[in-house]
């Protein structure tokens, strides 16, 4: 079985690299064939990635996020999955290049340093842990994608405003499309992260006996989620569009990410099970 | 004798606009042209017409190249009362390969006055539909026009030759594609009701915009345009409130003053909920205060900016010419392969028919001189000899045709050697 895991582990970064290559080709040339090939190869890669993680889970009877590197692989899958759903929904493949550089990087690092085996902490075998982490990582991935779409919006808006018609102008879809994609990804992210957080608190109550703990990561994630919910409704009711929404979405995620990293450095005891 | 393809092309490069206008053929006239070609005396097997404002071209398939150009001129004289000889018209005449590549180039937009224009492909489709609707069968032209349409589509899909607008009004409309995704929801404000404003309105309408507001000083003209395009008409002093409702502004007037000011836009932005606003000023002097371009929500373009867009697009299109030509050559070569099979098939069939005819004639001499069994033996023997005699010439013809070595003169030699031209008359 280890041989099987090792083989897919090598194959995955190669596949993500190929997906990146074809999306780059599509972005630069806009040939329909490239768009179709990229989308189909991505579907196969996602399928293989799901089989890879599921078979690990079944074989070792764990949820396959036991190390930082396995979490990286899960994050790469989640980003790809959310991206794929948005691509299918909007029928717009020209933004793939902006995601698969990052996804390829995550998977490459993961594949280089990952080790397969049984976890030392029995908590990692708990199904609630699996649901909590799956939804949380999916939620963060969706919000990251929304931030990247917002970044694309800002880049394209800058080119149009500055009357510069470069690669970004030629390759990206309309501002309105990018805005819709960001809005959709944010909505999906809020729901998924919300479910993830809820299961986290529920699991903490079941295992540790308390619903909430004064932990930097928990506080930051909860506040970030509440801010996203508030921001979402504010934008919706005030019907704010375009530039303002993109700026809030991008800077909001950067702030969330930076605080999460700092929190992780300051308080490294909680959320560590290995 | 194999058929050949000839094109007589009167186009913007060799014919004046005035003459082009006078020889433009409507569908009815093109049909009459085709009917005339089908008269046995014309000696034309197939005929198609492409007639647009920039070109009138006659594509003919003939057994003998002969006097096709003269025939075409005679038809224009009879049909349009235009004596092309007197007019000293000097069309370009393309023979076979040149003709195929020319039509493919036309379909791809390579031969258009505005490089990479899109309209020509639908005009070629119309010409194809026209020959399909005729009561005649034009197998070579059907194939040629189908391939031309294939070239046109392939160039538009696989190259950027037809992308990016190359006129000011179209550039203005195209620019909005990078800001808005859905045009049916957009509201466009036209400041001015002149020809430029109307042309830009038409481009936006073609892109799917249905909601227009026309603001103009002259009440009569703004109302005329509003009625024509089902738009709302407002006087210039109502511009302020209109700025809250719209997504795109196009200013195209001759007014010496700014008709839309920075203060007006600043006032409108909060009510617009910071929605993006595309403002295009194609007036001279400018009608939109330039400082408006500094506002984050506004994308402001003037005539110079659009000129730059057009120049850049044209340069990009020119870069795509080699890739487009490659597609033309590729499909022209496929057509050539197909066409050559047409050349060799009748020759082989005539040749085998000729040999079979001789065999039967000779065999007839023995029908009453031999027993049935011996006659059967002679029949089998003669068939076998003919088969073996024809094996190398037939397979050689096919191979040479496949390799592209088969010239018209080689085929002519075979027809002359065996007198195949007269064969049908003498055969039983």
XYZ file of C-alpha atoms in Angstrom:
702
model
C 0.000 0.000 0.000
C 2.904 2.338 0.824
C 4.118 1.876 -2.738
C 0.690 3.029 -3.976
C 0.739 6.125 -1.728
C 4.294 6.960 -2.771
C 3.414 6.679 -6.473
C 0.391 8.990 -6.223
C 2.397 11.316 -4.006
C 4.876 11.767 -6.861
C 2.153 11.924 -9.501
C 0.085 14.677 -7.846
C 2.575 17.580 -8.140
C 3.267 16.505 -11.714
C -0.441 16.653 -12.494
C -0.934 20.014 -10.758
C 2.119 21.303 -12.636
C 0.573 20.166 -15.922
C -2.753 21.791 -15.006
C -0.858 25.037 -14.300
C 0.912 24.757 -17.652
C -2.303 24.281 -19.612
C -4.123 27.084 -17.773
C -1.155 29.345 -18.556
C -1.414 28.362 -22.210
C -5.148 29.108 -22.148
C -4.610 32.471 -20.457
C -2.032 33.527 -23.051
C -3.607 32.073 -26.201
C -7.344 31.794 -25.380
C -7.590 28.657 -27.544
C -10.775 26.793 -26.671
C -9.023 23.409 -26.738
C -6.630 24.507 -23.992
C -9.540 25.540 -21.768
C -11.311 22.203 -22.247
C -8.122 20.150 -21.716
C -7.205 22.131 -18.574
C -10.650 21.651 -17.070
C -10.730 17.906 -17.792
C -7.212 17.337 -16.485
C -8.123 19.260 -13.348
C -11.158 17.046 -12.824
C -9.007 13.908 -13.099
C -6.378 15.376 -10.758
C -9.012 16.226 -8.141
C -10.446 12.726 -8.443
C -7.019 11.151 -7.960
C -6.298 13.467 -5.027
C -9.563 12.483 -3.332
C -8.755 8.790 -3.876
C -5.256 9.399 -2.449
C -6.518 11.029 0.755
C -9.511 8.717 1.208
C -7.440 5.563 0.787
C -4.949 6.895 3.350
C -7.819 7.523 5.743
C -9.217 4.018 5.246
C -5.822 2.323 5.442
C -4.575 4.080 8.607
C -8.078 4.651 10.028
C -7.431 8.375 10.478
C -8.459 11.665 8.969
C -5.490 12.423 6.680
C -4.384 15.705 8.266
C -1.813 14.511 10.734
C 1.117 16.777 9.830
C 1.644 20.238 8.393
C 2.514 18.608 5.060
C -0.603 16.465 4.901
C -2.608 19.616 5.756
C -0.884 21.347 2.821
C -2.028 18.575 0.510
C -5.575 18.869 1.856
C -5.463 22.652 1.329
C -4.263 22.138 -2.265
C -7.194 19.776 -2.879
C -9.703 22.148 -1.287
C -8.474 25.115 -3.314
C -8.720 23.041 -6.497
C -12.172 21.784 -5.601
C -13.610 25.231 -4.831
C -11.956 26.668 -7.919
C -13.386 23.843 -10.048
C -16.918 24.433 -8.739
C -16.673 28.178 -9.456
C -15.224 27.519 -12.903
C -18.082 25.172 -13.783
C -20.677 27.569 -12.371
C -19.413 30.627 -14.232
C -18.063 28.753 -17.305
C -14.950 30.900 -17.001
C -11.539 29.177 -17.150
C -9.233 32.115 -17.739
C -8.401 32.660 -14.070
C -6.934 29.180 -13.456
C -3.364 30.402 -13.926
C -3.658 32.552 -10.789
C -4.560 29.600 -8.548
C -2.555 26.689 -9.783
C 0.826 28.297 -9.135
C -0.108 28.360 -5.429
C -1.804 24.953 -5.490
C 1.182 23.410 -7.264
C 3.494 24.942 -4.627
C 1.454 23.528 -1.732
C 1.309 20.057 -3.261
C 4.980 20.053 -4.212
C 6.052 20.921 -0.643
C 3.651 18.358 0.742
C 4.872 15.612 -1.595
C 8.505 16.378 -0.821
C 8.248 16.181 2.947
C 5.170 14.091 3.748
C 5.543 10.799 5.636
C 2.907 8.112 5.753
C 1.996 6.243 8.892
C -0.263 5.976 11.915
C -0.779 9.071 14.094
C 0.359 9.080 17.702
C -2.704 10.957 18.956
C -5.963 9.020 19.090
C -7.971 12.250 18.834
C -7.085 12.267 15.130
C -9.191 9.153 14.644
C -12.353 10.957 15.804
C -14.849 11.524 12.906
C -15.925 14.889 14.350
C -12.319 16.038 13.960
C -12.531 15.067 10.285
C -15.701 17.084 9.714
C -14.315 20.073 11.641
C -11.043 20.195 9.711
C -12.585 19.425 6.319
C -15.083 22.259 6.559
C -12.637 24.691 8.150
C -9.976 24.150 5.493
C -12.588 24.236 2.717
C -13.937 27.502 4.157
C -10.493 29.103 4.381
C -9.715 27.885 0.838
C -12.911 29.495 -0.468
C -12.115 32.786 1.274
C -8.565 32.642 -0.113
C -10.008 32.150 -3.596
C -12.352 35.118 -3.065
C -9.345 37.229 -2.048
C -7.470 36.154 -5.178
C -10.435 37.046 -7.383
C -10.549 40.430 -5.667
C -6.845 40.866 -6.341
C -7.455 40.072 -10.010
C -10.278 42.632 -10.012
C -7.971 45.302 -8.626
C -5.210 44.448 -11.103
C -7.555 44.547 -14.094
C -9.285 47.729 -12.872
C -5.870 49.370 -12.563
C -4.963 48.392 -16.140
C -8.269 49.659 -17.550
C -8.009 52.875 -15.585
C -4.405 53.403 -16.616
C -5.240 52.663 -20.292
C -2.647 49.894 -20.321
C -3.647 46.831 -22.272
C -1.217 44.147 -21.260
C -1.444 40.421 -20.608
C -3.774 40.902 -17.647
C -6.181 42.968 -19.755
C -6.179 40.463 -22.600
C -6.360 37.355 -20.435
C -8.799 38.100 -17.614
C -12.593 38.084 -17.887
C -14.693 41.221 -17.259
C -14.557 43.031 -13.901
C -18.199 42.144 -13.303
C -17.423 38.426 -13.752
C -14.501 38.625 -11.323
C -16.709 40.449 -8.836
C -19.387 37.743 -9.125
C -16.793 35.012 -8.678
C -15.391 36.700 -5.574
C -18.873 37.203 -4.159
C -19.795 33.547 -4.752
C -16.520 32.261 -3.267
C -17.007 34.474 -0.197
C -20.548 33.168 0.317
C -19.366 29.558 0.028
C -16.419 30.291 2.335
C -18.636 31.831 5.031
C -20.951 28.815 5.068
C -18.181 26.196 5.037
C -16.046 27.972 7.640
C -19.147 28.485 9.791
C -19.916 24.758 9.756
C -16.229 23.980 10.466
C -16.115 26.371 13.447
C -19.386 25.005 14.831
C -18.105 21.433 14.704
C -14.826 22.601 16.299
C -16.665 24.058 19.300
C -18.913 21.023 19.507
C -15.889 18.697 19.417
C -14.071 20.762 22.074
C -17.148 20.490 24.313
C -17.356 16.742 23.772
C -13.668 15.980 24.230
C -12.390 18.744 26.508
C -15.591 19.629 28.341
C -15.832 23.300 27.381
C -17.406 25.010 24.385
C -15.005 27.948 24.079
C -11.400 28.505 25.075
C -9.459 31.760 25.152
C -7.063 30.664 22.439
C -5.611 33.050 19.845
C -6.509 30.791 16.907
C -10.063 30.250 18.072
C -10.607 33.938 18.847
C -9.113 35.063 15.514
C -11.082 32.501 13.491
C -14.349 33.285 15.270
C -13.880 37.055 14.940
C -12.823 36.687 11.298
C -15.891 34.599 10.547
C -18.203 37.063 12.301
C -16.539 39.931 10.417
C -17.070 38.131 7.120
C -20.748 37.533 7.991
C -21.171 41.170 8.982
C -19.290 42.376 5.878
C -21.352 40.102 3.642
C -24.660 41.438 4.891
C -23.389 45.017 4.945
C -22.325 44.780 1.286
C -25.575 43.086 0.382
C -27.881 45.551 2.089
C -25.872 48.612 1.112
C -25.542 47.094 -2.385
C -21.887 48.046 -2.541
C -20.065 46.968 -5.673
C -16.826 46.730 -7.492
C -13.714 48.404 -6.254
C -14.868 48.833 -2.649
C -15.963 45.212 -2.314
C -12.750 43.894 -3.838
C -10.583 46.014 -1.552
C -12.454 44.834 1.542
C -12.358 41.183 0.454
C -8.650 41.149 -0.316
C -7.382 43.129 2.671
C -9.795 41.292 4.964
C -8.327 37.937 4.039
C -4.726 39.178 4.277
C -5.436 40.484 7.793
C -7.111 37.206 8.779
C -4.205 35.167 7.442
C -1.489 37.307 9.057
C -3.204 37.217 12.471
C -3.674 33.461 12.163
C 0.040 32.967 11.426
C 1.079 35.286 14.278
C -1.357 33.513 16.615
C 0.105 30.185 15.624
C 3.627 31.393 16.413
C 2.631 32.952 19.772
C 0.540 30.032 20.966
C 1.727 26.801 19.444
C 0.306 24.410 22.014
C -3.350 24.364 21.072
C -4.414 22.595 17.821
C -1.288 20.418 17.895
C -1.908 16.759 18.224
C 1.266 15.070 17.093
C -10.423 16.655 -69.416
C -10.203 17.622 -65.701
C -12.106 20.665 -64.493
C -10.426 23.851 -63.398
C -11.368 26.683 -61.090
C -11.150 30.358 -62.022
C -12.000 33.489 -60.048
C -12.585 36.953 -61.422
C -12.239 39.400 -58.552
C -13.259 43.052 -58.568
C -12.219 44.314 -55.162
C -11.248 47.453 -53.263
C -7.634 47.031 -54.402
C -8.301 47.028 -58.143
C -11.712 48.705 -58.567
C -12.942 52.167 -57.580
C -15.714 52.509 -55.010
C -18.012 53.966 -57.653
C -17.570 51.001 -59.980
C -17.831 48.531 -57.089
C -21.175 50.094 -56.191
C -22.421 49.723 -59.754
C -21.489 46.053 -60.113
C -22.668 44.896 -56.677
C -25.026 41.952 -57.198
C -28.134 41.318 -55.144
C -29.157 37.709 -54.457
C -31.628 37.815 -57.352
C -29.004 39.162 -59.715
C -26.502 36.552 -58.531
C -29.075 33.859 -59.269
C -29.568 35.240 -62.766
C -25.797 35.196 -63.178
C -25.777 31.510 -62.192
C -28.688 30.713 -64.513
C -26.815 32.311 -67.397
C -23.739 30.253 -66.553
C -25.744 27.056 -66.754
C -26.657 27.702 -70.395
C -24.805 25.001 -72.399
C -23.249 27.639 -74.647
C -21.454 29.215 -71.658
C -19.371 26.061 -71.083
C -19.417 26.639 -67.316
C -20.084 23.702 -65.012
C -20.456 25.513 -61.686
C -20.654 29.149 -60.622
C -20.800 31.120 -57.373
C -20.886 34.827 -56.585
C -19.627 36.789 -53.594
C -20.801 40.375 -53.640
C -20.163 42.835 -50.801
C -19.400 46.536 -50.632
C -15.688 45.771 -50.915
C -15.701 43.012 -53.523
C -17.672 41.297 -56.251
C -16.143 37.970 -57.170
C -17.233 35.273 -59.595
C -16.031 31.737 -58.972
C -16.358 29.390 -61.946
C -15.626 25.720 -62.523
C -14.912 25.104 -66.171
C -13.877 22.204 -68.364
C -11.839 24.606 -70.507
C -10.454 27.861 -69.010
C -11.320 29.628 -72.296
C -12.898 33.045 -72.194
C -14.320 33.145 -68.646
C -13.319 36.744 -68.023
C -14.981 37.877 -71.241
C -18.108 35.944 -70.350
C -18.203 37.618 -66.912
C -17.869 41.075 -68.487
C -20.663 40.245 -70.942
C -22.935 39.268 -68.045
C -22.281 42.525 -66.195
C -23.125 44.371 -69.402
C -26.410 42.506 -69.805
C -27.385 42.418 -66.132
C -26.120 45.744 -64.788
C -25.597 47.691 -67.988
C -21.997 48.285 -66.965
C -19.461 47.974 -69.750
C -16.385 46.894 -67.834
C -14.246 47.082 -70.992
C -15.053 50.768 -71.385
C -14.546 51.332 -67.669
C -11.024 49.897 -68.081
C -11.708 47.688 -65.090
C -8.751 45.493 -64.308
C -9.896 42.628 -62.101
C -7.541 40.113 -60.573
C -7.955 36.692 -62.122
C -7.013 33.697 -60.014
C -6.455 30.229 -61.425
C -7.087 27.051 -59.453
C -4.630 27.089 -56.451
C -4.542 30.867 -56.285
C -8.305 30.853 -56.474
C -8.650 28.446 -53.544
C -6.151 30.328 -51.381
C -7.773 33.636 -52.315
C -11.238 32.532 -51.207
C -9.839 31.042 -47.998
C -7.972 34.293 -47.326
C -11.183 36.254 -47.912
C -13.088 33.982 -45.512
C -10.407 34.413 -42.873
C -10.523 38.214 -43.100
C -6.963 38.328 -44.459
C -8.031 40.076 -47.653
C -10.441 42.517 -46.051
C -9.953 46.251 -46.154
C -10.163 46.154 -42.354
C -7.845 43.265 -41.524
C -9.651 40.462 -39.717
C -13.184 41.825 -40.140
C -15.880 39.382 -39.113
C -18.764 40.244 -41.434
C -17.184 38.657 -44.518
C -17.611 35.140 -43.131
C -21.383 35.513 -42.911
C -21.376 36.963 -46.442
C -19.543 33.850 -47.672
C -22.080 31.690 -45.841
C -24.839 33.575 -47.686
C -23.133 32.899 -51.027
C -22.904 29.227 -50.100
C -26.603 29.157 -49.150
C -27.400 30.769 -52.474
C -25.706 28.045 -54.528
C -27.352 25.416 -52.330
C -30.734 26.919 -53.153
C -30.106 26.702 -56.925
C -31.663 23.875 -58.927
C -28.158 22.806 -60.036
C -25.539 20.576 -58.501
C -22.158 22.228 -57.795
C -20.095 19.554 -56.001
C -16.736 21.319 -56.382
C -18.009 24.700 -55.228
C -19.967 23.113 -52.368
C -16.737 21.568 -51.134
C -14.765 24.761 -51.746
C -17.211 26.987 -49.866
C -17.558 24.500 -46.989
C -13.768 24.539 -46.641
C -13.725 28.343 -46.857
C -16.211 28.560 -43.989
C -14.055 26.055 -42.076
C -10.996 28.293 -42.638
C -12.926 31.341 -41.463
C -14.045 29.622 -38.277
C -10.638 28.094 -37.585
C -8.852 31.449 -37.952
C -11.350 33.098 -35.634
C -11.027 30.326 -33.059
C -7.312 29.594 -33.173
C -5.767 32.996 -33.848
C -6.330 36.557 -32.642
C -6.617 37.950 -36.178
C -10.229 38.998 -35.702
C -9.988 40.059 -32.058
C -9.857 43.602 -30.752
C -11.751 46.429 -32.401
C -10.171 48.493 -35.138
C -12.579 51.429 -35.297
C -13.155 54.154 -32.711
C -16.856 53.493 -32.151
C -16.353 49.735 -31.975
C -13.353 50.171 -29.659
C -15.617 52.123 -27.315
C -18.149 49.306 -27.298
C -15.474 46.597 -26.982
C -13.893 48.336 -23.996
C -17.078 47.827 -22.035
C -16.656 44.048 -22.427
C -13.764 44.238 -19.963
C -15.945 45.900 -17.352
C -19.399 44.382 -17.767
C -20.339 40.752 -18.287
C -24.062 41.023 -18.913
C -25.175 43.667 -21.370
C -28.902 43.150 -21.237
C -28.986 44.768 -17.761
C -26.956 47.819 -18.688
C -28.219 51.335 -19.201
C -26.274 53.481 -21.666
C -26.445 57.273 -21.772
C -25.661 58.921 -25.095
C -24.829 62.585 -24.876
C -25.346 63.840 -28.416
C -27.482 62.501 -31.200
C -25.221 62.818 -34.217
C -23.933 60.110 -36.540
C -21.057 59.054 -34.259
C -23.416 58.729 -31.300
C -25.835 56.689 -33.377
C -23.078 54.407 -34.692
C -21.860 53.754 -31.150
C -25.443 53.088 -30.054
C -25.745 50.490 -32.828
C -22.561 48.731 -31.636
C -23.881 48.584 -28.071
C -27.242 47.352 -29.315
C -25.486 44.560 -31.215
C -23.754 43.595 -27.980
C -27.089 43.163 -26.236
C -27.805 46.521 -24.578
C -31.519 47.370 -24.722
C -31.804 50.347 -22.403
C -30.643 53.704 -23.791
C -31.053 57.324 -22.709
C -30.411 59.985 -25.333
C -29.502 63.440 -24.074
C -29.280 66.141 -26.686
C -29.754 69.892 -26.963
C -31.920 69.622 -30.093
C -35.322 68.212 -29.161
C -36.230 67.012 -32.657
C -33.107 64.944 -33.278
C -33.060 63.354 -29.783
C -36.702 62.402 -30.125
C -36.074 60.987 -33.597
C -33.257 58.745 -32.296
C -35.251 57.802 -29.195
C -38.186 56.682 -31.338
C -35.921 54.808 -33.715
C -34.181 52.824 -30.964
C -36.950 52.699 -28.321
C -34.847 54.908 -26.032
C -35.634 57.548 -23.431
C -34.988 61.135 -24.550
C -33.903 63.838 -22.094
C -32.704 67.437 -22.428
C -29.113 68.237 -21.408
C -30.154 69.930 -18.147
C -31.473 66.585 -16.862
C -28.083 64.913 -17.150
C -27.380 65.052 -13.376
C -30.162 62.688 -12.210
C -29.568 60.413 -15.244
C -25.961 59.861 -14.127
C -27.203 57.926 -11.099
C -29.096 55.380 -13.192
C -26.626 54.594 -15.958
C -23.603 52.285 -16.364
C -21.983 53.727 -19.478
C -21.808 57.294 -20.811
C -20.855 58.142 -24.368
C -20.370 61.782 -25.165
C -20.268 62.648 -28.854
C -21.280 66.248 -29.479
C -19.684 69.361 -30.957
C -20.332 71.420 -27.848
C -17.351 73.631 -26.861
C -18.056 73.137 -23.113
C -17.871 70.341 -20.598
C -21.344 68.829 -20.470
C -20.492 66.457 -17.596
C -18.508 67.937 -14.748
C -16.519 66.535 -11.830
C -19.067 67.903 -9.323
C -21.953 66.147 -11.065
C -20.171 62.783 -10.901
C -19.034 63.296 -7.295
C -22.639 63.912 -6.351
C -23.841 60.856 -8.218
C -21.290 58.328 -6.848
C -22.807 57.726 -3.356
C -26.265 57.234 -4.870
C -24.706 54.858 -7.417
C -23.405 52.714 -4.492
C -19.891 53.028 -5.951
C -20.829 51.037 -9.044
C -18.289 51.137 -11.890
C -18.932 53.808 -14.504
C -17.464 53.701 -17.992
C -17.279 57.136 -19.611
C -16.291 57.498 -23.243
C -15.669 60.959 -24.626
C -15.434 60.898 -28.407
C -16.217 64.591 -28.772
C -13.845 67.207 -30.008
C -13.402 69.380 -27.976
C -13.980 67.137 -24.979
C -17.383 67.135 -23.253
C -16.417 65.260 -20.073
C -14.224 67.046 -17.551
C -10.873 65.165 -17.582
C -10.477 65.281 -13.764
C -13.356 62.803 -13.515
C -10.892 60.114 -14.611
C -9.193 60.448 -11.219
C -12.220 59.071 -9.344
C -11.684 55.410 -8.366
C -15.041 54.178 -9.701
C -14.751 55.866 -13.084
C -13.043 54.531 -16.200
C -12.681 57.519 -18.533
C -11.558 57.255 -22.143
C -11.200 60.026 -24.716
C -10.563 60.033 -28.458
C -6.766 59.795 -28.099
C -7.041 56.819 -25.740
C -9.322 55.003 -28.161
C -7.024 55.821 -31.086
C -4.274 54.131 -29.106
C -6.518 51.089 -28.500
C -7.268 50.838 -32.221
C -3.579 51.136 -33.188
C -2.576 48.466 -30.657
C -5.315 46.111 -31.840
C -4.294 46.543 -35.447
C -0.671 45.785 -34.572
C -1.798 42.658 -32.675
C -3.874 41.540 -35.664
C -0.944 41.987 -38.032
C 1.162 39.722 -35.841
C -1.411 36.964 -36.347
C -1.175 36.983 -40.154
C 1.440 34.154 -40.394
C -0.615 31.868 -38.140
C -3.757 32.589 -40.174
C -1.917 31.973 -43.442
C -0.777 28.625 -42.118
C -4.421 27.620 -41.593
C -5.253 28.795 -45.128
C -2.427 26.720 -46.593
C -3.282 23.650 -44.534
C -6.926 23.580 -45.612
C -6.031 24.594 -49.194
C -3.740 21.562 -49.327
C -6.566 19.310 -48.067
C -8.840 20.766 -50.751
C -6.146 20.215 -53.358
C -5.858 16.526 -52.355
C -9.601 16.140 -52.682
C -9.703 18.017 -55.989
C -6.942 15.857 -57.459
C -8.900 12.716 -56.768
C -11.586 14.245 -58.985
C -9.005 14.652 -61.714
C -7.723 11.090 -61.664
C -10.977 9.204 -61.085
C -12.550 10.067 -64.466
C -9.277 9.227 -66.226
C -9.053 5.799 -64.597
C -12.684 5.094 -65.267
C -12.345 6.160 -68.928
C -9.191 4.114 -69.364
C -10.637 0.928 -67.895
C -13.831 1.497 -69.893
C -11.792 1.885 -73.068
C -9.867 -1.370 -72.482
C -13.059 -3.213 -71.597
C -14.685 -1.920 -74.771
C -11.809 -3.279 -76.917
C -11.909 -6.594 -75.092
C -15.613 -7.041 -75.798
C -15.276 -5.969 -79.417
C -12.534 -8.557 -80.007
C -14.386 -11.238 -78.101
C -17.506 -10.713 -80.244
C -15.554 -11.975 -83.276
C -15.380 -15.417 -81.688
C -18.894 -15.769 -80.408
C -20.048 -18.016 -83.266
C -16.692 -19.614 -83.967
C -16.128 -21.360 -80.650
C -18.016 -23.616 -78.287
C -19.597 -22.067 -75.191
C -16.888 -23.561 -72.996
C -14.080 -22.190 -75.175
C -15.815 -18.817 -75.343
C -15.931 -18.728 -71.563
C -12.226 -19.556 -71.470
C -11.462 -16.730 -73.917
C -13.565 -14.344 -71.845
C -11.660 -15.220 -68.670
C -8.306 -15.048 -70.453
C -9.016 -11.619 -71.969
C -10.229 -10.258 -68.626
C -7.057 -11.463 -66.946
C -4.836 -9.907 -69.655
C -6.642 -6.555 -69.438
C -6.427 -6.584 -65.641
C -2.689 -7.193 -65.773
C -2.131 -4.647 -68.537
C -4.003 -1.986 -66.595
C -2.515 -2.764 -63.186
C 0.625 -0.581 -63.464
C -0.963 2.374 -65.277
C -3.879 2.561 -62.797
C -1.825 2.110 -59.635
C 0.804 4.494 -61.062
C -1.847 7.148 -61.673
C -3.163 6.780 -58.139
C 0.314 6.957 -56.603
C 1.351 9.987 -58.632
C -1.901 11.690 -57.733
C -1.340 10.953 -54.060
C 2.232 12.288 -54.213
C 1.030 15.383 -56.056
C 3.127 14.632 -59.144
C 0.178 14.337 -61.459
C -0.008 17.415 -63.624
C -2.805 18.403 -65.943
C -0.459 17.905 -68.930
C 0.309 14.313 -67.881
C -3.396 13.521 -67.700
C -3.915 15.231 -71.054
C -1.233 13.009 -72.591
C -3.082 9.878 -71.434
C -6.361 11.199 -72.834
C -4.637 12.060 -76.142
C -2.776 8.728 -76.420
C -5.923 6.660 -76.042
C -8.233 9.231 -77.660
C -10.410 9.146 -74.572
C -12.153 12.387 -75.560
C -13.831 10.543 -78.429
C -14.304 7.302 -76.570
C -17.875 7.798 -75.463
C -19.075 8.566 -79.015
C -17.548 5.361 -80.371
C -18.398 3.086 -77.471
C -21.351 0.775 -77.484
